[in-house]
Coordinates of C-alpha atoms in Angstrom, one line a residue:
N1 CA 0.2 0.2 -0.4
Q2 CA 3.1 2.4 0.6
M3 CA 4.2 1.5 -2.5
I4 CA 0.7 2.8 -4.3
T5 CA 0.9 5.7 -2.5
N6 CA 4.0 6.7 -3.5
Q7 CA 3.1 6.1 -7.1
I8 CA 0.2 8.1 -6.6
K9 CA 2.4 10.5 -5.1
V10 CA 4.5 10.4 -8.4
L11 CA 1.9 10.9 -10.9
R12 CA -0.2 14.0 -8.9
D13 CA 3.5 15.6 -9.0
K14 CA 3.0 15.6 -13.3
F15 CA -0.8 17.6 -12.8
K16 CA 1.4 20.8 -12.7
D17 CA 3.1 19.9 -16.2
F18 CA -0.1 19.4 -17.9
E19 CA -1.9 21.7 -15.9
I20 CA -4.4 19.5 -15.2
D21 CA -6.3 18.7 -12.0
G22 CA -6.7 14.5 -12.1
Y23 CA -6.1 11.8 -14.5
I24 CA -8.4 8.8 -15.8
I25 CA -7.2 5.3 -16.0
P26 CA -9.2 2.7 -17.6
K27 CA -8.8 -1.0 -17.4
N28 CA -8.6 -1.2 -21.2
D29 CA -5.9 -0.7 -23.8
A30 CA -5.6 0.7 -27.1
F31 CA -7.8 -2.2 -28.5
F32 CA -10.8 -1.9 -26.4
S33 CA -9.8 -4.9 -24.8
E34 CA -10.3 -5.8 -21.0
Y35 CA -7.1 -8.1 -21.4
A36 CA -4.9 -5.4 -21.2
E37 CA -1.3 -6.7 -21.6
N38 CA 0.0 -3.5 -20.1
D39 CA -2.6 -3.6 -17.2
R40 CA -2.5 0.4 -15.6
L41 CA -5.2 0.2 -13.9
K42 CA -3.9 -2.6 -11.6
N43 CA -0.3 -1.2 -11.9
I44 CA -1.6 2.3 -10.0
S45 CA -4.5 0.9 -7.9
K46 CA -3.6 -2.7 -7.3
F47 CA -7.5 -3.6 -8.6
S48 CA -7.4 -6.9 -11.1
G49 CA -11.2 -7.0 -12.0
S50 CA -11.9 -6.9 -15.7
A51 CA -13.4 -3.8 -15.8
G52 CA -12.9 -0.5 -14.0
L53 CA -12.0 3.2 -14.2
A54 CA -9.8 5.0 -12.1
I55 CA -9.8 8.7 -11.4
I56 CA -6.9 10.2 -9.3
L57 CA -7.3 14.1 -8.2
K58 CA -5.1 16.4 -6.0
K59 CA -6.5 15.4 -3.3
N60 CA -8.7 12.2 -3.8
N61 CA -8.8 9.0 -5.6
F62 CA -12.0 7.2 -7.3
L63 CA -11.8 3.9 -8.7
F64 CA -15.7 3.0 -10.5
V65 CA -16.4 -0.7 -10.8
D66 CA -19.5 -2.5 -11.5
G67 CA -21.9 -4.6 -9.2
R68 CA -19.6 -7.6 -9.7
Y69 CA -16.4 -6.0 -8.1
T70 CA -17.6 -4.0 -5.2
I71 CA -16.1 -6.1 -2.1
Q72 CA -13.0 -7.4 -4.9
A73 CA -12.2 -3.5 -5.2
E74 CA -12.4 -2.6 -1.6
N75 CA -10.2 -4.8 -0.4
E76 CA -8.1 -4.6 -3.3
S77 CA -8.3 -0.7 -3.4
G78 CA -9.9 0.8 -0.4
K79 CA -7.1 2.1 1.2
N80 CA -6.0 4.4 -1.4
F81 CA -9.5 4.6 -3.2
K82 CA -12.6 5.1 -2.3
V83 CA -15.1 2.6 -4.8
I84 CA -18.1 3.6 -6.1
E85 CA -20.1 1.2 -8.5
I86 CA -20.6 2.9 -11.8
H87 CA -24.5 2.0 -12.5
K88 CA -25.2 3.9 -9.3
N89 CA -23.1 6.7 -10.0
L90 CA -21.5 7.6 -13.0
P91 CA -18.0 9.9 -13.1
N92 CA -20.0 13.3 -13.7
S93 CA -22.4 12.7 -10.9
I94 CA -19.0 13.3 -8.4
I95 CA -16.7 15.2 -9.9
K96 CA -17.0 18.8 -11.2
N97 CA -15.7 21.9 -12.6
C98 CA -12.0 20.7 -13.1
K99 CA -9.6 19.8 -16.0
L100 CA -9.0 16.1 -16.2
G101 CA -6.0 14.3 -18.4
F102 CA -6.6 11.1 -20.7
D103 CA -4.7 9.4 -22.8
P104 CA -6.8 9.7 -26.1
H105 CA -5.4 5.7 -27.5
L106 CA -7.7 4.0 -24.8
F107 CA -11.4 6.3 -25.1
T108 CA -13.9 6.6 -27.6
S109 CA -15.6 9.7 -27.8
K110 CA -18.7 8.0 -27.5
K111 CA -17.4 6.5 -23.8
L112 CA -16.3 10.6 -22.5
K113 CA -19.3 11.8 -23.2
H114 CA -21.0 9.2 -21.4
Y115 CA -18.8 9.2 -18.2
F116 CA -18.3 13.2 -18.4
S117 CA -20.8 16.3 -18.3
N118 CA -19.7 19.7 -19.9
D119 CA -18.5 21.5 -16.7
I120 CA -15.2 19.3 -16.8
T121 CA -12.4 20.2 -19.2
L122 CA -11.0 16.8 -20.6
V123 CA -7.3 17.1 -21.6
A124 CA -6.1 14.7 -24.2
I125 CA -2.2 13.9 -23.4
D126 CA -0.9 11.6 -26.0
E127 CA 2.2 10.0 -23.4
N128 CA 0.7 7.8 -21.1
L129 CA 1.3 9.4 -17.4
I130 CA 1.5 5.6 -16.0
D131 CA 3.6 4.2 -18.3
K132 CA 5.7 7.1 -17.2
I133 CA 5.9 5.8 -13.8
Y134 CA 5.7 1.9 -14.4
K135 CA 8.0 0.5 -17.4
S136 CA 6.3 -2.7 -19.0
K137 CA 7.9 -4.7 -21.3
P138 CA 6.3 -5.6 -24.7
K139 CA 5.3 -9.4 -24.9
K140 CA 6.0 -10.6 -28.0
T141 CA 3.4 -12.5 -29.9
K142 CA 2.9 -15.2 -32.4
P143 CA 1.4 -14.0 -36.0
F144 CA -1.7 -14.1 -37.0
F145 CA -2.9 -16.8 -39.1
S146 CA -5.9 -17.6 -42.1
L147 CA -8.8 -19.5 -42.0
S148 CA -9.4 -21.7 -44.4
K149 CA -12.8 -21.1 -46.6
K150 CA -13.9 -24.2 -45.7
I151 CA -14.4 -23.5 -42.2
T152 CA -15.7 -19.7 -43.1
G153 CA -17.8 -20.3 -45.6
E154 CA -16.8 -17.0 -47.7
S155 CA -13.6 -16.2 -48.9
H156 CA -11.9 -12.4 -47.9
Q157 CA -12.1 -11.4 -51.1
S158 CA -16.2 -11.7 -51.3
K159 CA -16.2 -9.7 -47.8
I160 CA -13.9 -7.0 -49.0
K161 CA -16.3 -6.7 -52.1
K162 CA -19.4 -6.0 -49.4
I163 CA -17.2 -3.5 -48.0
T164 CA -16.4 -1.7 -50.7
N165 CA -20.3 -1.6 -52.4
F166 CA -21.4 -0.4 -49.1
L167 CA -18.8 2.5 -49.7
K168 CA -20.3 3.3 -53.1
L169 CA -23.8 3.3 -51.6
N170 CA -23.3 5.7 -48.6
K171 CA -20.9 8.0 -50.9
A172 CA -18.0 7.3 -48.5
N173 CA -14.1 7.0 -49.6
Y174 CA -13.2 4.5 -47.1
L175 CA -14.0 2.8 -43.6
F176 CA -11.6 2.4 -41.0
V177 CA -12.3 -1.2 -39.0
S178 CA -11.1 0.0 -35.8
A179 CA -12.1 -3.3 -33.8
P180 CA -9.8 -6.5 -34.2
E181 CA -12.7 -8.6 -34.4
N182 CA -13.9 -7.5 -37.4
V183 CA -10.7 -7.4 -39.0
A184 CA -10.2 -11.0 -38.0
W185 CA -13.9 -11.8 -39.7
L186 CA -12.9 -9.6 -42.9
L187 CA -9.7 -10.8 -43.4
N188 CA -10.4 -14.4 -42.3
I189 CA -7.6 -14.3 -40.2
R190 CA -7.1 -15.0 -36.2
G191 CA -4.3 -14.2 -33.5
H192 CA -3.0 -14.7 -30.5
D193 CA -3.3 -11.4 -28.6
N194 CA -5.8 -12.5 -26.5
P195 CA -5.5 -15.4 -23.3
T196 CA -9.4 -16.6 -24.1
S197 CA -10.7 -15.5 -28.1
P198 CA -8.1 -15.7 -31.1
I199 CA -8.0 -11.8 -31.6
P200 CA -5.4 -10.2 -34.1
N201 CA -4.5 -6.8 -32.3
S202 CA -4.7 -5.0 -35.7
R203 CA -6.7 -2.3 -37.5
L204 CA -7.8 -2.1 -41.3
I205 CA -8.3 0.7 -43.7
V206 CA -10.6 -0.3 -46.5
G207 CA -11.4 1.8 -49.7
R208 CA -13.8 1.7 -52.3
D209 CA -11.1 2.2 -54.7
K210 CA -9.9 -0.7 -53.6
T211 CA -7.1 0.5 -50.9
L212 CA -6.3 -2.3 -48.2
L213 CA -3.7 -1.4 -45.4
L214 CA -3.3 -3.5 -42.5
I215 CA -2.4 -1.2 -39.6
T216 CA 0.2 -3.6 -37.1
E217 CA 3.3 -4.7 -36.7
K218 CA 5.2 -6.3 -39.7
S219 CA 5.9 -9.4 -38.1
N220 CA 2.2 -9.8 -36.7
A221 CA 1.8 -9.9 -40.6
Q222 CA 4.9 -12.3 -41.8
K223 CA 2.6 -15.2 -42.7
I224 CA -0.6 -13.7 -44.1
I225 CA 2.5 -11.6 -46.3
N226 CA 3.6 -15.2 -46.9
E227 CA 0.5 -16.4 -48.2
K228 CA 0.2 -13.1 -50.1
K229 CA -3.0 -12.1 -48.8
I230 CA -1.7 -8.9 -48.1
S231 CA 1.4 -7.3 -49.6
K232 CA 4.5 -5.5 -47.5
T233 CA 3.5 -2.5 -48.5
Q234 CA -0.3 -2.6 -47.2
V235 CA 1.3 -3.8 -43.8
I236 CA 1.7 -0.4 -41.7
N237 CA 2.9 0.1 -38.6
F238 CA 0.5 2.6 -35.9
D239 CA 3.0 4.8 -35.3
K240 CA 2.8 5.7 -39.3
F241 CA -1.0 6.3 -39.0
K242 CA -1.1 9.8 -39.3
K243 CA 1.1 10.0 -42.5
I244 CA -0.8 7.3 -44.2
I245 CA -4.1 9.3 -43.4
G246 CA -2.3 12.2 -44.9
D247 CA -1.2 10.2 -47.6
L248 CA -4.7 9.0 -48.4
K249 CA -7.2 10.8 -51.5
G250 CA -10.6 11.5 -51.1
A251 CA -13.5 13.3 -49.1
N252 CA -14.9 10.9 -46.1
F253 CA -14.3 8.6 -44.1
I254 CA -16.6 6.2 -41.9
I255 CA -15.2 5.7 -38.1
D256 CA -17.1 3.2 -35.7
N257 CA -18.0 5.3 -32.6
Q258 CA -17.7 2.2 -30.6
S259 CA -14.5 1.5 -31.1
C260 CA -12.6 4.2 -32.5
S261 CA -10.4 6.2 -30.5
V262 CA -10.4 9.9 -29.7
F263 CA -6.7 10.0 -31.0
S264 CA -7.5 7.9 -34.6
E265 CA -10.9 10.1 -34.8
K266 CA -9.0 13.4 -34.6
V267 CA -6.2 12.2 -36.7
I268 CA -9.2 11.1 -40.0
K269 CA -11.2 14.5 -38.8
S270 CA -7.5 16.6 -39.7
Q271 CA -7.7 15.3 -43.3
F272 CA -11.4 13.9 -44.2
K273 CA -14.9 14.4 -43.2
I274 CA -16.4 12.3 -40.7
L275 CA -19.2 10.0 -41.6
N276 CA -20.4 8.9 -38.1
K277 CA -21.9 5.3 -38.4
T278 CA -21.5 1.9 -37.0
D279 CA -19.4 -0.4 -38.5
P280 CA -21.1 -2.2 -41.1
I281 CA -19.1 -5.4 -40.3
Y282 CA -21.4 -5.8 -37.2
K283 CA -24.3 -6.3 -39.6
F284 CA -22.3 -8.3 -42.0
K285 CA -20.9 -10.9 -39.9
S286 CA -24.5 -11.2 -37.8
I287 CA -25.7 -13.2 -40.7
K288 CA -24.2 -16.4 -41.2
N289 CA -23.8 -18.5 -43.9
S290 CA -24.2 -22.3 -44.5
C291 CA -21.2 -23.3 -43.4
E292 CA -21.3 -21.2 -40.2
L293 CA -24.6 -22.6 -39.3
K294 CA -23.0 -25.9 -39.5
Y295 CA -20.0 -25.3 -37.3
M296 CA -22.2 -23.6 -34.7
V297 CA -24.0 -26.9 -34.2
E298 CA -20.7 -28.6 -34.1
A299 CA -19.7 -26.6 -31.3
H300 CA -23.1 -27.0 -29.6
K301 CA -22.8 -30.5 -29.4
K302 CA -19.6 -30.2 -27.9
D303 CA -20.5 -27.2 -25.7
G304 CA -23.4 -29.8 -24.6
L305 CA -21.6 -32.8 -23.9
A306 CA -19.0 -31.1 -21.8
L307 CA -21.2 -29.6 -19.6
T308 CA -23.3 -32.9 -19.2
K309 CA -19.9 -34.7 -18.7
F310 CA -19.1 -31.9 -15.9
I311 CA -22.3 -32.2 -14.1
Y312 CA -22.5 -35.8 -14.1
W313 CA -18.7 -35.6 -12.4
I314 CA -19.9 -33.1 -9.5
K315 CA -23.1 -35.2 -8.8
N316 CA -21.0 -38.1 -8.6
I317 CA -18.0 -36.5 -6.6
N318 CA -18.3 -38.6 -3.4

């Protein structure tokens, strides 16, 4: 607890550099996953639950959690934080008239509007302040891999055509696919970036002129480059995002307000008109083809069998 108190003091000492009264720390990472490799919320609060939001002010610390975690949060963080159930009190019902710093890579505009009212001034700070206190080593992950058409029931080329048709219909030049699970569906790829599901941490720009740019590290895309699903020049590191957006020609961009960060939205907005729509992939992937239906039935059989075996075991444990 003394270490956490000291780290909070170090964080507060940085407030004057940015002329802020407090700093917001969410649980999620830049891909909006609850399984953040760099768990900044746990680092600064000791809270280890899968969802939460901390706000550290000059004199008070608040930890907002949902009903699953009130007891756990009290046990892990109660000495340094006032624990609040977020469904009963949003941050804007408690924190008023101040300037709060936040990392624009970790929030969507929609989420900020939901949590904070107009009398709070939000200050985007590109460099995460928790990272200045805790140095985390990036984990090496295995490269993304492709699923065969036998499993997906539809080729990635056919799926991309659906997107380009959607863009033409909506008079849009580009779609920014910011949710990694939608990149997975569109390109028929999977990855190893999440402990519980095969998420490929990446983003994608799709143009109606057939532009296709995968935003991830080259090492992640090595397998799909080798199989010629995508070329080397179509893989862009995220630190080149501003340059890439600056180089694109056209008038407007569709972004998804559920998963496009404030940072990415600002970069795109500097060059293009934003058409704020839901990513069409959510709808496309919700309509299952015959192949997907077949494998869903198989998955339910396996799941039902596993559950039946478990119930039998637990009833006969003695």
